[in-house]
Coordinates of C-alpha atoms in Angstrom, one line a residue:
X1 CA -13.2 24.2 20.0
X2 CA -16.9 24.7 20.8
X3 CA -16.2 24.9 24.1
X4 CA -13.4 27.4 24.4
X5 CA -15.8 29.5 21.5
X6 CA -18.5 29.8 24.3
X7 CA -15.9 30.4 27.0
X8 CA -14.1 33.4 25.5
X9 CA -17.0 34.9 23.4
X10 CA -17.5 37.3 26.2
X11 CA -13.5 38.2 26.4
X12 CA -14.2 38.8 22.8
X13 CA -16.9 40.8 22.9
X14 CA -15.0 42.9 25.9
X15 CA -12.2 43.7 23.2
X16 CA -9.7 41.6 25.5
X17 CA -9.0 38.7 23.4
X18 CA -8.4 38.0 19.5
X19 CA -9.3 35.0 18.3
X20 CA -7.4 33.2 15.2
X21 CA -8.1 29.8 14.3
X22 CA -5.8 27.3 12.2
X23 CA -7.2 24.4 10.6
X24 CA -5.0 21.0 9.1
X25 CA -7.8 19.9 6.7
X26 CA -7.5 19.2 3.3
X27 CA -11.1 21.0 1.8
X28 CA -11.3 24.0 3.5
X29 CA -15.0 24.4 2.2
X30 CA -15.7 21.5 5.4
X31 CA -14.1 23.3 7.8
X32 CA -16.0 26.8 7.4
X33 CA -19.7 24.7 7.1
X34 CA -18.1 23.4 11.2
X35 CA -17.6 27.3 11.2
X36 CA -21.1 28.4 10.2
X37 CA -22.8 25.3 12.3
X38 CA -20.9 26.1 15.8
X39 CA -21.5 30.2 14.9
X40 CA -17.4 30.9 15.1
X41 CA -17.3 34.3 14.1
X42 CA -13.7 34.6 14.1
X43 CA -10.9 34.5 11.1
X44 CA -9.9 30.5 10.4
X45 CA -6.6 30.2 8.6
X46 CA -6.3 27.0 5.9
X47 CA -2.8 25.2 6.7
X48 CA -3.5 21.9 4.7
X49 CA 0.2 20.7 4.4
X50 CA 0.8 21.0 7.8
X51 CA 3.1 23.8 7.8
X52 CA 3.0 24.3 11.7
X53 CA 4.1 20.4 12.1
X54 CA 1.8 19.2 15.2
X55 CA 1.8 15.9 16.1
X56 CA -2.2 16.4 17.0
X57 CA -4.8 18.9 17.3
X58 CA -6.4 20.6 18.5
X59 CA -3.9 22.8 19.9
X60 CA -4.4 25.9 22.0
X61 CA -2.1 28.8 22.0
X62 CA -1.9 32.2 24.0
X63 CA 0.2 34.9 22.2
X64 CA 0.8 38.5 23.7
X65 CA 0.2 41.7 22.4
X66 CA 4.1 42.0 21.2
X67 CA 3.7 38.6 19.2
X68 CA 5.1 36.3 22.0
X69 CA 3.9 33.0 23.0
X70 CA 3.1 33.0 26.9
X71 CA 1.2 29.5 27.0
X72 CA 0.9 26.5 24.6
X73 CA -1.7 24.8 27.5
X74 CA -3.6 27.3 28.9
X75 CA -6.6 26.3 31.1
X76 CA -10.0 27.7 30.7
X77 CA -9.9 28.3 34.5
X78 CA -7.1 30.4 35.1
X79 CA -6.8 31.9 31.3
X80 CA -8.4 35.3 32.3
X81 CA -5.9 35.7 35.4
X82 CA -2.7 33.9 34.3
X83 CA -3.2 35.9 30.9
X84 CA -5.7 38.2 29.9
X85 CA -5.2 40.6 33.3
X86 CA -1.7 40.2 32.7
X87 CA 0.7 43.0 31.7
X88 CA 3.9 41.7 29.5
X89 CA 6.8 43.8 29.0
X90 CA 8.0 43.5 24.9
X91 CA 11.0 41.4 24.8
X92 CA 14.3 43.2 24.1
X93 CA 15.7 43.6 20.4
X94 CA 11.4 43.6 19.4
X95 CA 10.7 46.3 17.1
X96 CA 7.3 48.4 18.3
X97 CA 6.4 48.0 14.9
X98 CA 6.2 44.7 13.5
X99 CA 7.8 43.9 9.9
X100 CA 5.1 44.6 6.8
X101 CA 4.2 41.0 5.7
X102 CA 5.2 40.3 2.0
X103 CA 4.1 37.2 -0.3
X104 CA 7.1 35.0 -0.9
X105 CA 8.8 35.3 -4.7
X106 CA 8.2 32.3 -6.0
X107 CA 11.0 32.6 -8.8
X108 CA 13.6 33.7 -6.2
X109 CA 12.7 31.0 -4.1
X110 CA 12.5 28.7 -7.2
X111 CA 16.4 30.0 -8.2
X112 CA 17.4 29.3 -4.6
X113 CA 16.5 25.2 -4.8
X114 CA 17.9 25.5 -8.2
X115 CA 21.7 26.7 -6.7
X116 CA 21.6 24.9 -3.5
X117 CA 20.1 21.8 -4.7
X118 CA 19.0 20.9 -0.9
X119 CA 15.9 19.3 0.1
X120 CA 15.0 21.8 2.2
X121 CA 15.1 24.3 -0.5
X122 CA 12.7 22.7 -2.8
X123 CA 10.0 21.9 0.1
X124 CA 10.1 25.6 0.6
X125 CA 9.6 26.2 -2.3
X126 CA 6.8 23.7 -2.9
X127 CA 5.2 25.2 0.4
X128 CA 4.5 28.3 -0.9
X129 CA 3.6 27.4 -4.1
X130 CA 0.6 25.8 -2.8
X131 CA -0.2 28.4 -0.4
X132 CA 0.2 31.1 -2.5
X133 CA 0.2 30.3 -5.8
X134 CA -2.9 30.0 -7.9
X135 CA -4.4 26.4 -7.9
X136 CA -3.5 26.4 -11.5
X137 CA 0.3 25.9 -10.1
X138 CA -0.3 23.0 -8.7
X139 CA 1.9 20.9 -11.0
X140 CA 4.4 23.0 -10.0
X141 CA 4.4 22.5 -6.2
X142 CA 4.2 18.7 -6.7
X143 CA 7.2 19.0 -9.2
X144 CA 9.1 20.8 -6.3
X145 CA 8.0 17.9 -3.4
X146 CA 9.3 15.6 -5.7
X147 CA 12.4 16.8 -6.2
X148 CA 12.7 17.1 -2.0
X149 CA 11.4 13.4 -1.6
X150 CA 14.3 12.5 -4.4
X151 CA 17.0 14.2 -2.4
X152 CA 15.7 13.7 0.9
X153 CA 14.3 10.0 0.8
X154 CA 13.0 9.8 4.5
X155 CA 11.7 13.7 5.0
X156 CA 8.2 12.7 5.9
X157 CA 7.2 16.0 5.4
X158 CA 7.8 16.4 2.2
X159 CA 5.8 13.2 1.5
X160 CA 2.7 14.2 3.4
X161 CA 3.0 17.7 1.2
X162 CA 3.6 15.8 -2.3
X163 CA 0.1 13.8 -1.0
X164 CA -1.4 16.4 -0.3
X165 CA -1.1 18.1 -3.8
X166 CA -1.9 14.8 -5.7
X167 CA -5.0 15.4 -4.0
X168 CA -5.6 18.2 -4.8
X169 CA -5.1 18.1 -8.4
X170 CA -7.0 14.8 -8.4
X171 CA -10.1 17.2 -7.6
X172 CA -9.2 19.5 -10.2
X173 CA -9.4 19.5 -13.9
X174 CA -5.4 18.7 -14.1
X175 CA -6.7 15.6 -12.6
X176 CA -4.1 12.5 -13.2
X177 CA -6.1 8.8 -13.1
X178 CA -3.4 7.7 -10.4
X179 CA -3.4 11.2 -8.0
X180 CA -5.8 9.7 -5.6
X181 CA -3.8 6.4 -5.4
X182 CA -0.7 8.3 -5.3
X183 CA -1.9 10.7 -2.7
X184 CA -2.5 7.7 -0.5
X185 CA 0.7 6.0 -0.8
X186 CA 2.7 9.5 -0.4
X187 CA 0.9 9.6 3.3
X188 CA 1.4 6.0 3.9
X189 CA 4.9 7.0 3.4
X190 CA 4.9 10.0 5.9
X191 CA 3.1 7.7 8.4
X192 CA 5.6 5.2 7.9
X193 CA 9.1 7.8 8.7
X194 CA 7.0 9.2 11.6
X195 CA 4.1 6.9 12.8
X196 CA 3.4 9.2 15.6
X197 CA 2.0 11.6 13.5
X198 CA -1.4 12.3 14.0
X199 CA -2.2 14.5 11.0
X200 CA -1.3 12.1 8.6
X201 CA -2.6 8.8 10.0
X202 CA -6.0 10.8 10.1
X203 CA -5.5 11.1 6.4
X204 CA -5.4 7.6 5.6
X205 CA -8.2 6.9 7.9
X206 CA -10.4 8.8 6.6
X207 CA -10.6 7.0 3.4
X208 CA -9.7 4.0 5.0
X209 CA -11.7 0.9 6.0
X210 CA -13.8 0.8 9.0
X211 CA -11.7 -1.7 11.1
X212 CA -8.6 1.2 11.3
X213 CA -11.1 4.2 12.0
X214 CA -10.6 5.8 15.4
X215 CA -14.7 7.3 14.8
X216 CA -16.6 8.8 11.8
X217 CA -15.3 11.6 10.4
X218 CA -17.9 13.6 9.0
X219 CA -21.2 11.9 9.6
X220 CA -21.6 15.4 11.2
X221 CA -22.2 17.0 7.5
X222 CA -26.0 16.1 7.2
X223 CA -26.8 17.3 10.6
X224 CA -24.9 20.5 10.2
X225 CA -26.6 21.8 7.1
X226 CA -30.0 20.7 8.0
X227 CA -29.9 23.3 11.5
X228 CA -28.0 25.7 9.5
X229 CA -31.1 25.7 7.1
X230 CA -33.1 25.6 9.7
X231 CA -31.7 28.4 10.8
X232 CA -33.2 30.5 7.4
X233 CA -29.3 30.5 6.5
X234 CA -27.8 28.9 3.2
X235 CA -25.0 26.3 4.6
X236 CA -21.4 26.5 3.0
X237 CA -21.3 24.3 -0.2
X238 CA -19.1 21.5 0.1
X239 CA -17.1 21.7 -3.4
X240 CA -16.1 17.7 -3.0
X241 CA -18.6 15.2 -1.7
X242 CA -18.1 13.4 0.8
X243 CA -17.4 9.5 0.3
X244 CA -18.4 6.8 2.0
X245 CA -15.4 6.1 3.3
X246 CA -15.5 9.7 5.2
X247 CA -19.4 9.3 6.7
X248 CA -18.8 5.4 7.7
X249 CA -18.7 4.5 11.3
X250 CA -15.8 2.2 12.7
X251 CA -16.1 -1.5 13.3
X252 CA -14.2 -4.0 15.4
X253 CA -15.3 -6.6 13.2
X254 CA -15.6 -7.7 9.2
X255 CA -19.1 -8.3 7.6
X256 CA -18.8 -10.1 5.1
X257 CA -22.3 -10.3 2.6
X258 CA -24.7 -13.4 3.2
X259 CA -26.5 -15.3 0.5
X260 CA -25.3 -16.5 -2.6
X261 CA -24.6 -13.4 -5.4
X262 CA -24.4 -14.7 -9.4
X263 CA -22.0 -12.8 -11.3
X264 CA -24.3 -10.6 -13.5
X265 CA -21.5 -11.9 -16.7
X266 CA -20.2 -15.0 -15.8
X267 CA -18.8 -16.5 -19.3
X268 CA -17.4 -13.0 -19.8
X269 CA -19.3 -12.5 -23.2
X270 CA -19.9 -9.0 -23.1
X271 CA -17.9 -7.2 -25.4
X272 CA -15.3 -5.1 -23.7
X273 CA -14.5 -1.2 -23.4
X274 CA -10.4 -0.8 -22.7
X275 CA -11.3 2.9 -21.4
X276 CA -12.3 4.4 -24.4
X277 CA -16.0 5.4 -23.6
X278 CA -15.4 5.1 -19.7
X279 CA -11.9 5.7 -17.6
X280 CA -12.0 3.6 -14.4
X281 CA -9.6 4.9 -11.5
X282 CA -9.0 3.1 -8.4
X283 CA -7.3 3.4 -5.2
X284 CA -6.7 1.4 -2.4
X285 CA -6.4 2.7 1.5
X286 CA -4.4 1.9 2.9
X287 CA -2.0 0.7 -0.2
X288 CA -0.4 -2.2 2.0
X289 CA -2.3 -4.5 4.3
X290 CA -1.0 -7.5 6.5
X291 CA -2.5 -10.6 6.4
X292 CA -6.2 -11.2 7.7
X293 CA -6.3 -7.2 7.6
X294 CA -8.7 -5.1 5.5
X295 CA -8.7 -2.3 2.7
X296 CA -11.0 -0.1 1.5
X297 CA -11.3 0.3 -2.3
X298 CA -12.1 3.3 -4.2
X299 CA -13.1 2.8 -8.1
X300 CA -14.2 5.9 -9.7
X301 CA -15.8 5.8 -13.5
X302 CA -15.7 8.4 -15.6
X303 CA -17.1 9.0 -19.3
X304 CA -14.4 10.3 -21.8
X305 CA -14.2 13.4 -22.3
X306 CA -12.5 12.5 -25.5
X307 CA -15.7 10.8 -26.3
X308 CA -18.0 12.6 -25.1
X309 CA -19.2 10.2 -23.6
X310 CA -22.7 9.9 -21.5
X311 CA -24.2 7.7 -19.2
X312 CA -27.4 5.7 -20.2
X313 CA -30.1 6.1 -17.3
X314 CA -33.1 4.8 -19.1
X315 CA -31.1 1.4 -19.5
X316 CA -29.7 -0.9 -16.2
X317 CA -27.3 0.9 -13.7
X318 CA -23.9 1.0 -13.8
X319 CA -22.6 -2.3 -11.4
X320 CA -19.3 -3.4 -10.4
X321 CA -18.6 -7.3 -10.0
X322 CA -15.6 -8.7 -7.3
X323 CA -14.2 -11.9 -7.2
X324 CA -11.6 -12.7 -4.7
X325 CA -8.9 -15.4 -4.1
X326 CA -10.0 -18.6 -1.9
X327 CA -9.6 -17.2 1.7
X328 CA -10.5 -13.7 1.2
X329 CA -13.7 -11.7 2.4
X330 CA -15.4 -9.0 0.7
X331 CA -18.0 -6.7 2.1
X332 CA -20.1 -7.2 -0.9
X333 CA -19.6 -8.2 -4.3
X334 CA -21.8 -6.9 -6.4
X335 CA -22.8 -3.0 -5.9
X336 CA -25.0 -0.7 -8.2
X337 CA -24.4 2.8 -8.7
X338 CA -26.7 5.1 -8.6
X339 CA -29.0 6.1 -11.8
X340 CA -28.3 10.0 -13.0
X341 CA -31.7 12.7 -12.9
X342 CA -31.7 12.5 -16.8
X343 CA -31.6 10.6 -19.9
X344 CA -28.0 11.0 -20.6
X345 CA -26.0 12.3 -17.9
X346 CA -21.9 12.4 -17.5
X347 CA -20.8 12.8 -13.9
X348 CA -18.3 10.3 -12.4
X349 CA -19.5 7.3 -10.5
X350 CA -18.1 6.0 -7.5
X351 CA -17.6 2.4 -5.8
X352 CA -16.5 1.8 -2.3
X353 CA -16.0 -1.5 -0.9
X354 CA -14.3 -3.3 1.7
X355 CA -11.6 -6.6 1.2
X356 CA -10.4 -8.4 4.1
X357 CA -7.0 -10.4 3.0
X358 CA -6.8 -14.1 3.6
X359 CA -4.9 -15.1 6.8
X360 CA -2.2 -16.6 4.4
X361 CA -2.3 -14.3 2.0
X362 CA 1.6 -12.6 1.0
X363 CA 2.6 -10.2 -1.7
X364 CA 0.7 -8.5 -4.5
X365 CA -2.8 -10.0 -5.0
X366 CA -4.9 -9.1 -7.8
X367 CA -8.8 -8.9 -7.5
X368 CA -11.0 -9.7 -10.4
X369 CA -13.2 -6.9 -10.9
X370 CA -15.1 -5.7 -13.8
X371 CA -17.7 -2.8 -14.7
X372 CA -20.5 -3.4 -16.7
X373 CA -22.7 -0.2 -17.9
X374 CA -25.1 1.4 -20.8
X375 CA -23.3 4.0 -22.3
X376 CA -23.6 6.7 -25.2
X377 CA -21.0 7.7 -27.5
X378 CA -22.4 11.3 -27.4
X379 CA -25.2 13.2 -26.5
X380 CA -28.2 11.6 -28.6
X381 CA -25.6 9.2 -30.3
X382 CA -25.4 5.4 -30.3
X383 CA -25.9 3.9 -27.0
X384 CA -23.9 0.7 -26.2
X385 CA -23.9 -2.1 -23.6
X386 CA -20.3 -2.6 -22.2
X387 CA -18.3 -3.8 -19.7
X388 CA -14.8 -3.4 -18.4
X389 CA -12.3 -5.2 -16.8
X390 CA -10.5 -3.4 -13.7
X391 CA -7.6 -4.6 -12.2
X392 CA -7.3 -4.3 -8.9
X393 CA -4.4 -5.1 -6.6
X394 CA -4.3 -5.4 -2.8
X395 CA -0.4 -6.2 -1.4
X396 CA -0.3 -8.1 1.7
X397 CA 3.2 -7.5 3.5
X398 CA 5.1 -10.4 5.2

């Protein structure tokens, strides 16, 4: 898109051509810092389910004045003659004045699913309920999805959707402990009903393991906002940072860690916390790997809010210990999170790490993973040493 940017900015600036962008990306926030970076000065849309259905982007799409589409592949060479300098007639039956968009009514729309009972129905609905509705709705638009998957077992849209809502609310304060898992297995399911899908084999990739990633997805981010500052501007917030998962650059091969690791517990003699203090979610991308294949796994600690809970930082780090089953590699077993920039602190904490499966490996297999940490029960309050078990399960299909 850079390139076409530079090549119609004069056609722009000449008041021959309108320019209207539509992005597929699920934080919107990343798209408009690309915005500010590349200086596109032009309107970007935010279509994060996919409503338009490509297979793969970017796309490139000449409409007239009268709302017709004249090319879906127009070249930058011939653009100006074969469109701009061209004269179309309005097609016949086309009102001169184009219908006043309205919002959709989500309650009419809502009794319509409700009558017909049809797939298609509720996916409409669930469409613009997360489009339109306020984010606080979100429960609602994945309620809808759900009934569309239920009715329609193989619409892979309506999977990718219900994903991308599970998402969604995972990075709000509806979060559920199993929307980022659930999320991933909702795409896996899309992939898996379309598999030529480029949209939504980019979503598993990007939180995916190295071995499956086509290149790094946004390893881009620290060089954009350092020019943009550069520049004497402010760059766009991003309102969810970026994992590892999403900066890491493929590899063709597994690295596994050298040298010999002790288990920082090894009799297991710590007392336990069952989640109480600290609530440990995990995913794993992709959900199902074959054997000698990798995953990437996602554990994310949080303290309680219940508890009110707070990180220790004038004690050890938080660390997560992995053990795996004979025949299995892991990219490192023992990783440290990083310390908070006070006492007590009570952001979440993540882990990233990679697992490659044992060449024999079948079904279900269950890593043996466990969290130890300092924690307070509240601010000022008694501060404990704890750690917790977190089960972990990698399938291996046949």
């Amino acid at each position: 898109m850079p390139v076409w940017h530079e090549i119609t900015r004069p056609w722009v600036e000449q008041e021959k051509l309108v320019v209207l962008g539509i992005t597929q990306e699920q934080h919107p926030e990343r798209c408009r810092l690309f915005a500010q970076w590349k200086k596109f000065d032009w309107p970007i849309l935010h279509d994060p389910i996919n409503v338009l259905q490509p297979l793969a982007v970017p796309i490139l799409v000449a409409i007239d004045e009268h709302g017709v589409v004249r090319s879906t592949r127009p070249e930058a060479e011939t653009f100006e003659a074969e469109f701009l300098d061209r004269t179309f007639s309005p097609p016949a039956g086309v009102a001169e004045k184009p219908a006043e968009a309205r919002l959709p009514d989500l309650q009419s729309l809502r009794r319509e699913a409700l009558q017909s009972r049809s797939a298609v129905a509720w996916r409409r609905l669930g469409d613009a309920t997360v489009l339109w509705a306020p984010t606080e709705k979100i429960n609602d638009a994945i309620d809808a999805y759900m009934r569309a998957v239920r009715l329609a077992p193989d619409d892979g849209d309506a999977h990718f959707r219900l994903g991308v809502c599970y998402r969604m609310r995972y990075e709000s304060s509806q979060r559920v402990a199993t929307d980022f898992q659930s999320a991933v297995d909702q795409w896996t399911r899309a992939r898996e009903i379309e598999p030529n899908q480029y949209i939504w084999r980019r979503r598993i990739e990007q939180y995916g393991p190295r071995l499956i990633k086509p290149y790094p997805f946004y390893d881009w981010v620290s060089e954009a906002t350092d020019q943009i500052a550069a520049r004497g501007e402010k760059p766009v917030a991003l309102r969810v940072e970026l994992s590892g998962a999403e900066i890491a650059h493929p590899s063709r091969t597994f690295v596994a860690e050298g040298g010999s690791v002790k288990s920082p517990d090894p009799t297991g003699r710590i007392l336990r916390d069952t989640g109480r203090l600290i609530v440990a979610e995990v995913a794993v991308v992709p959900p199902r790997i074959k054997p000698g294949e990798s995953a990437r796994v996602h554990v994310t600690m949080r303290p309680s809010d219940a508890e009110t809970a707070h990180w220790n930082n004038e004690a050890e780090p938080l660390r997560l210990w992995i053990d795996t089953p004979d025949g299995w590699q892991l990219q490192q077993q023992l990783l440290t999170a990083p310390q908070g920039n006070k006492p007590e602190t009570a952001e979440p904490r993540h882990f990233e790490f990679e697992v490659r499966a044992a060449a024999n490996a079948r079904g279900p297999t269950q890593l043996g993973a466990y969290a130890l940490y300092y924690i307070c029960e509240e601010v000022g309050g008694m501060c404990l040493f704890r750690r917790q078990d977190i089960p972990i399960t990698v399938t291996v299909d046949e």
